[in-house]
Coordinates of C-alpha atoms in Angstrom, one line a residue:
M269 CA 0.0 0.0 0.0
P270 CA 1.7 3.3 -1.2
R271 CA 1.6 6.1 1.2
S272 CA -0.2 9.3 0.2
T273 CA 2.1 12.2 -0.3
L274 CA 1.7 15.9 -1.3
I275 CA 2.3 15.0 -4.9
T276 CA -0.2 12.3 -5.0
R277 CA -2.9 14.6 -3.4
A278 CA -2.0 17.6 -5.6
S279 CA -2.1 15.8 -8.8
A280 CA -5.5 14.2 -8.1
A281 CA -6.7 17.7 -7.0
A282 CA -5.5 19.2 -10.1
A283 CA -7.1 16.4 -12.2
L284 CA -10.5 16.7 -10.7
A285 CA -10.4 20.6 -10.7
C286 CA -9.5 20.7 -14.3
A287 CA -12.1 18.1 -15.3
A288 CA -14.8 20.3 -13.2
V289 CA -13.6 23.3 -15.2
A290 CA -14.3 21.6 -18.6
L291 CA -17.8 20.6 -17.6
V292 CA -18.6 24.1 -16.0
L293 CA -17.3 25.9 -19.3
V294 CA -19.8 23.9 -21.4
F295 CA -22.6 25.7 -19.5
A296 CA -20.8 28.9 -18.7
R297 CA -20.0 29.8 -22.5
Y298 CA -22.4 27.6 -24.2
D299 CA -22.7 30.3 -26.9
A300 CA -18.9 30.8 -27.3
P301 CA -17.7 30.3 -30.9
A302 CA -16.2 27.2 -32.4
R303 CA -12.6 26.2 -31.6
R304 CA -13.2 25.8 -27.8
W305 CA -9.6 26.0 -26.8
D306 CA -10.6 26.8 -23.2
I307 CA -12.4 23.4 -22.7
L308 CA -9.8 21.4 -24.9
A309 CA -7.1 23.1 -22.8
A310 CA -8.8 21.9 -19.4
L311 CA -9.2 18.4 -20.8
G312 CA -5.6 18.3 -21.8
A313 CA -4.6 19.5 -18.2
A314 CA -6.8 16.9 -16.7
T315 CA -5.3 14.1 -18.6
V316 CA -1.8 15.3 -17.9
A317 CA -2.6 15.6 -14.0
A318 CA -4.4 12.2 -14.1
G319 CA -1.5 10.6 -15.7
G320 CA 0.9 12.2 -13.1
W321 CA -1.4 11.1 -10.3
A322 CA -1.3 7.6 -11.4
L323 CA 2.6 7.6 -11.8
A324 CA 3.1 9.4 -8.3
C325 CA 0.7 6.7 -6.7
R326 CA 2.8 3.9 -8.2
T327 CA 6.0 5.4 -7.2
A328 CA 5.0 6.6 -3.7
P329 CA 6.8 5.1 -0.7
P330 CA 5.0 2.1 0.9
L331 CA 3.2 2.6 4.1
R332 CA 5.3 1.3 7.1
T333 CA 4.5 -0.5 10.2
A334 CA 4.2 1.7 13.1
S335 CA 6.6 1.5 15.9
P336 CA 5.0 -0.2 19.0
A337 CA 4.7 1.7 22.2
A338 CA 7.7 1.7 24.4
G339 CA 7.8 -1.3 26.6
Q340 CA 5.0 -3.2 24.7
G341 CA 5.5 -7.0 24.9
T342 CA 6.9 -6.8 28.6
T343 CA 5.2 -5.8 31.9
Y344 CA 4.3 -2.2 31.6
S345 CA 1.5 0.1 32.4
P346 CA -0.7 0.5 29.4
P347 CA -1.6 4.3 28.3
P348 CA -4.9 5.8 29.5
L349 CA -8.2 5.7 27.6
P350 CA -8.4 8.6 25.1
R351 CA -11.0 11.5 25.8
K352 CA -10.9 12.8 22.4
L353 CA -11.6 10.5 19.1
P354 CA -11.1 11.8 15.6
L355 CA -13.9 10.6 13.4
P356 CA -13.1 8.9 10.2
A357 CA -12.3 11.5 7.5
R358 CA -14.6 11.6 4.5
D359 CA -13.1 10.9 1.1
A360 CA -13.8 14.2 -0.7
G361 CA -11.6 13.2 -3.8
R362 CA -13.8 9.9 -4.5
A363 CA -17.2 11.7 -3.9
T364 CA -16.0 14.5 -6.3
G365 CA -14.9 12.1 -9.0
A366 CA -18.1 10.1 -8.8
I367 CA -20.1 13.4 -9.1
L368 CA -18.2 14.5 -12.1
I369 CA -18.9 11.2 -13.8
V370 CA -22.6 11.2 -13.1
L371 CA -22.7 14.8 -14.5
T372 CA -20.7 14.3 -17.8
P373 CA -23.4 12.7 -19.9
F374 CA -25.8 15.7 -19.0
T375 CA -22.8 17.9 -20.1
L376 CA -22.3 16.1 -23.3
T377 CA -26.1 16.3 -24.2
R378 CA -25.9 20.2 -23.7
L379 CA -22.6 20.4 -25.9
A380 CA -24.2 18.3 -28.7
A381 CA -27.3 20.4 -28.7
G382 CA -25.3 23.6 -29.4
T383 CA -26.8 26.9 -29.6
K384 CA -29.4 26.1 -32.5
G385 CA -31.0 22.9 -30.8
G386 CA -34.8 22.8 -31.5
I387 CA -37.5 21.6 -29.4
L388 CA -36.4 17.9 -29.6
S389 CA -33.0 18.9 -28.4
G390 CA -34.6 20.8 -25.6
L391 CA -36.7 17.7 -24.4
L392 CA -33.7 15.5 -24.6
I393 CA -31.8 17.9 -22.3
I394 CA -34.7 17.9 -19.9
L395 CA -34.9 14.0 -20.0
V396 CA -31.2 13.7 -19.3
F397 CA -31.1 16.2 -16.5
I398 CA -33.9 14.2 -14.8
V399 CA -32.1 10.9 -15.2
T400 CA -29.0 12.8 -14.0
V401 CA -30.6 14.0 -10.8
K402 CA -32.1 10.6 -10.1
A403 CA -28.7 9.0 -10.5
L404 CA -27.1 11.5 -8.1
G405 CA -29.9 10.7 -5.4
F406 CA -29.3 6.8 -6.1
A407 CA -25.5 7.2 -5.8
R408 CA -25.8 9.3 -2.6
R409 CA -28.2 6.7 -0.9
Q410 CA -25.8 3.9 -2.0
V411 CA -22.8 5.3 -0.4
S412 CA -24.3 7.2 2.6
Q413 CA -22.5 6.7 5.7
A414 CA -25.0 8.8 7.8
D415 CA -26.2 5.9 10.1
I416 CA -22.7 4.9 10.8
Q417 CA -21.5 8.5 11.4
R418 CA -24.2 8.9 13.9
K419 CA -23.3 5.8 15.8
L420 CA -19.5 6.9 16.0
R421 CA -20.6 10.3 17.2
V422 CA -22.2 8.7 20.2
L423 CA -18.9 6.9 21.0
A424 CA -17.0 10.2 20.6
E425 CA -19.2 11.9 22.7
D426 CA -19.1 9.4 25.5
A427 CA -15.4 9.3 25.3
D428 CA -15.4 13.1 25.7
R429 CA -17.4 12.5 28.9
G430 CA -14.8 10.0 30.2
E431 CA -17.3 7.0 30.3
L432 CA -16.4 4.1 28.2
H433 CA -16.5 0.2 28.2
A434 CA -13.1 -1.1 27.3
V435 CA -11.0 -4.2 27.1
R436 CA -7.2 -4.8 26.2
V437 CA -6.7 -6.6 22.8
R438 CA -4.3 -7.5 20.3
V439 CA -4.5 -7.0 16.6
G440 CA -5.0 -10.1 14.4
E441 CA -5.4 -10.5 10.7
P442 CA -7.7 -8.7 8.1
V443 CA -10.6 -10.7 6.8
R444 CA -12.8 -10.4 3.9
M445 CA -16.1 -12.4 4.1
R446 CA -18.1 -13.3 0.9
Y447 CA -21.8 -13.9 1.8
L448 CA -23.7 -15.8 -1.0
K449 CA -27.3 -15.7 -1.3
R450 CA -29.9 -16.2 -4.0
G451 CA -29.8 -13.6 -6.8
S452 CA -32.6 -11.4 -8.3
K453 CA -32.6 -13.6 -11.4
P454 CA -33.1 -17.3 -11.6
G455 CA -29.8 -19.2 -11.4
E456 CA -27.8 -16.3 -10.2
L457 CA -25.8 -15.6 -7.0
D458 CA -25.8 -12.3 -5.1
V459 CA -22.6 -11.7 -3.3
T460 CA -22.2 -9.2 -0.3
Q461 CA -18.5 -8.7 1.0
F462 CA -17.7 -7.6 4.5
H463 CA -14.3 -6.5 5.8
W464 CA -13.0 -6.6 9.4
L465 CA -10.1 -6.6 11.7
V466 CA -9.9 -9.5 14.1
L467 CA -9.0 -8.3 17.7
R468 CA -8.0 -11.1 20.3
K469 CA -8.5 -11.1 23.9
G470 CA -7.1 -14.5 25.0
E471 CA -9.1 -17.1 23.2
R472 CA -11.9 -14.7 22.3
E473 CA -12.2 -12.8 19.0
V474 CA -14.0 -9.4 18.2
K475 CA -14.4 -8.3 14.6
L476 CA -14.0 -4.7 14.1
A477 CA -15.7 -4.1 10.6
A478 CA -14.8 -1.0 8.5
P479 CA -14.1 0.1 4.9
P480 CA -11.4 -2.4 3.3
E481 CA -8.9 0.5 2.9
E482 CA -9.2 1.4 6.6
V483 CA -8.9 -2.4 7.7
G484 CA -5.9 -2.9 5.4
R485 CA -4.2 0.2 6.7
A486 CA -4.7 -0.9 10.4
A487 CA -3.5 -4.5 9.7
L488 CA -0.5 -3.1 8.1
R489 CA 0.4 -0.5 10.6
L490 CA -0.7 -2.0 13.7
G491 CA -0.2 -5.8 13.0
D492 CA 0.1 -7.8 16.3
Q493 CA 0.2 -4.6 18.5
E494 CA -1.9 -4.2 21.7
G495 CA -4.3 -1.6 22.6
W496 CA -7.7 -0.6 23.8
L497 CA -10.9 -1.6 22.1
I498 CA -13.7 0.8 23.5
W499 CA -17.6 1.1 23.1
P500 CA -19.8 3.9 24.3
E501 CA -21.6 3.8 27.7
R502 CA -24.8 4.4 26.0
W503 CA -24.6 1.2 23.8
K504 CA -28.0 0.0 24.9
L505 CA -29.7 2.9 23.2
I506 CA -28.1 1.8 19.8
E507 CA -29.8 -0.9 17.5
A508 CA -27.9 -3.7 15.6
E509 CA -24.2 -3.2 15.3
L510 CA -22.4 -1.4 18.0
P511 CA -19.8 1.4 17.2
A512 CA -16.2 0.8 18.5
A513 CA -12.8 2.0 18.1
F514 CA -9.5 0.2 18.5
V515 CA -6.9 2.7 20.0
A516 CA -3.3 1.3 19.8
D517 CA -0.8 2.2 22.4
S518 CA 1.1 4.0 19.7
G519 CA -2.0 6.3 19.4
E520 CA -3.5 5.5 16.1
I521 CA -7.1 4.7 15.8
L522 CA -9.6 2.5 13.7
M523 CA -13.2 3.2 14.1
G524 CA -15.9 0.7 13.0
L525 CA -18.6 -1.6 14.0
T526 CA -18.8 -4.8 16.0
D527 CA -21.3 -7.5 16.5
P528 CA -23.3 -7.0 19.7
D529 CA -23.0 -10.7 20.7
E530 CA -19.2 -10.5 20.6
A531 CA -19.2 -7.3 22.6
H532 CA -21.6 -8.3 25.3
P533 CA -19.1 -9.9 27.5
Y534 CA -17.1 -6.7 27.9
L535 CA -20.2 -4.6 28.3
K536 CA -21.6 -5.9 31.5
G537 CA -18.9 -4.8 33.8
A538 CA -18.3 -1.3 35.4
L539 CA -17.4 1.4 33.1
H540 CA -13.9 2.6 32.6
T541 CA -13.1 6.3 33.0
A542 CA -10.7 8.4 30.8
P543 CA -8.8 10.3 33.5
G544 CA -6.3 12.2 30.9
D545 CA -6.0 13.1 27.4
R546 CA -4.1 11.5 24.9
T547 CA -2.9 12.5 21.5
I548 CA -5.0 10.2 19.2
R549 CA -4.5 10.3 15.4
R550 CA -6.2 8.7 12.3
L551 CA -4.2 6.1 10.5
P552 CA -1.9 7.6 7.7
R553 CA -3.6 8.0 4.2
T554 CA -2.6 5.9 1.4
A555 CA -2.6 6.6 -2.3
K556 CA -6.0 5.7 -3.9
F557 CA -4.8 4.4 -7.4
Q558 CA -5.4 0.9 -8.1
A559 CA -4.7 -0.2 -11.6
P560 CA -7.7 -2.8 -11.9
V561 CA -10.1 0.0 -10.6
H562 CA -9.0 3.1 -12.2
T563 CA -7.5 2.1 -15.5
P564 CA -11.1 1.4 -16.9
I565 CA -12.3 4.6 -15.3
L566 CA -9.5 6.9 -16.8
G567 CA -9.5 5.0 -20.1
G568 CA -13.2 5.9 -20.4
A569 CA -12.6 9.3 -19.6
L570 CA -9.7 9.7 -22.0
L571 CA -11.7 8.0 -24.9
A572 CA -14.7 10.4 -24.2
A573 CA -12.2 13.3 -24.5
L574 CA -11.0 12.1 -27.8
L575 CA -14.4 11.7 -29.1
T576 CA -15.6 15.0 -28.2
A577 CA -12.6 16.9 -29.4
P578 CA -13.9 17.2 -33.1
V579 CA -17.1 18.6 -31.6
L580 CA -15.1 21.2 -29.5
Y581 CA -12.8 22.0 -32.4
F582 CA -15.2 22.4 -35.1
G583 CA -18.2 23.4 -33.1
S584 CA -21.5 21.5 -32.8
D585 CA -23.4 24.1 -35.0
D586 CA -20.8 23.8 -37.9
M587 CA -20.8 19.9 -37.8
P588 CA -23.6 17.7 -39.2
A589 CA -26.1 17.4 -36.3
A590 CA -26.2 13.6 -36.4
L591 CA -22.3 13.5 -36.2
S592 CA -22.4 15.7 -33.3
W593 CA -24.9 13.7 -31.4
L594 CA -23.3 10.5 -32.3
L595 CA -19.8 11.4 -31.0
C596 CA -21.3 13.0 -27.6
A597 CA -23.4 9.8 -27.3
L598 CA -20.4 7.5 -27.8
A599 CA -18.3 9.7 -25.3
A600 CA -21.0 9.4 -22.7
A601 CA -21.2 5.6 -23.3
A602 CA -17.4 5.4 -22.7
I603 CA -17.8 7.3 -19.4
V604 CA -20.5 5.1 -18.1
I605 CA -19.0 1.8 -19.2
G606 CA -15.5 2.7 -17.8
A607 CA -17.3 3.8 -14.5
I608 CA -19.2 0.5 -14.2
R609 CA -16.3 -1.8 -15.0
G610 CA -14.2 0.1 -12.4
T611 CA -16.9 0.1 -9.8
R612 CA -17.2 -3.9 -10.5
E613 CA -13.5 -4.1 -10.0
A614 CA -13.5 -2.3 -6.8
T615 CA -15.7 -4.7 -5.2
R616 CA -13.4 -7.5 -6.0
S617 CA -9.9 -5.9 -5.4
L618 CA -8.3 -5.8 -2.0
P619 CA -5.6 -3.1 -0.8
E620 CA -2.1 -4.3 -1.7
G621 CA 0.9 -5.1 0.6
L622 CA -0.6 -7.5 3.0
S623 CA -2.2 -11.0 3.1
W624 CA -6.1 -11.3 3.6
T625 CA -8.0 -14.0 5.0
V626 CA -11.0 -14.7 2.7
V627 CA -13.9 -16.8 4.0
E628 CA -17.2 -17.6 2.2
E629 CA -20.6 -18.2 3.8
S630 CA -23.9 -19.1 2.3
D631 CA -27.5 -18.4 3.0
P632 CA -29.0 -21.4 4.6
S633 CA -31.5 -21.6 1.8
I634 CA -28.9 -22.4 -0.7
A635 CA -26.3 -24.2 1.4

C-alpha cells in the first residue's frame, strides 16, 4: 500500500479541478464560437494531471509498520483511555470524482445540442437532466454513511465525557467475508462482501468492521500490537451493530462497528474512566490509485475526451447534427461503461501489501 504524499494529493486535486472546469465551461460559455480552446485546454490539463497522479501513486513510498509503544511486550502500564476521538475522514476526492462522472452525460448532451438546438434537443436535455438528478440521488443513498457516522459520534461523545466500556486486545489479521445468497434472477448468485480486523482477547475474538482501505491500513500499521478496544456507555440505546474503536498504544485509531453478541461479554462490567487526554490520530492516508479499478475509469474518460475533441474544435453548430450527437453519445457511453467496469473491479480488489484471509458463507436456503 503506497503512502499518500503531497504529490499524489496535489495531482489528484488538479485532475479533478481541471475536469470540473471543463464541464462548467460547457454551460458557462455555451454560446462561445467554435474552436473551444478553453475546454480543450482544461481536458488536456486533466489528462496530464491524471497521468501524473497514477505515476505518483505507483512510485510513492510504501506504508510502514508503526513502531509499537515503548515497553510493549513486557510488563508495563498501558496508556490511559482517550478522551478525544477523531471521526473517520470523508473521502472528498472519491465523492467529487463520482459526481463528475454522473454529470458528464448531461454536459455532453448540452454540448451536442449547441446553440441552435430545437424542441427535440430541449426535450432531450430535460430528460437527461431528470435522469442525472435521479442518478445522483441513487448514488448518494448507496454510499451514505450517515447512520454509521451517527453511531460513531455517540462513541466520541461518551469518550469526551470519560465514560466508556473497554478491553485490552491484540491486533490479528484482516478478513474479507463473501456472503452468498440467491440473486434477483433465476440461477444467479448475489455476493455481499464484508471486511473486518480481528482483535483477540485471549481465546476470544472481536471483529471490528470497517471499509477495506481502513482495515488494510490498520492491519499493516498495527499488526500484532496491543491497544484498547472501546465502546460507548450508551450502547443499550443503539440498535444492531455497535460502534467501537481500536486505539493502539502508539496512538493510532481504527473506528468501525462490532457484532453485539461478541461485544456483550465486555459491556456487562463497570465503566472505565478516561482520566487524561491522549494524542490520538487517524491512520496515515494511502494513495488511492489501483490499476484494476482506475484504469477502466481513466481509459473511459480519455476516450470520451478524444471523441468530443472534433465537436469542440469544429463546433456542434458547424458539424452535421447527426455526427455531433453520435460523437457525444459515444463519449457518454465510454464514461458510463468505464465507471461501471471500475466499480465492479472495486468490489473485487483488495488493498495491496498484505495478506487477507478470505472466507465464504452461504444463505442457509442455498447451502
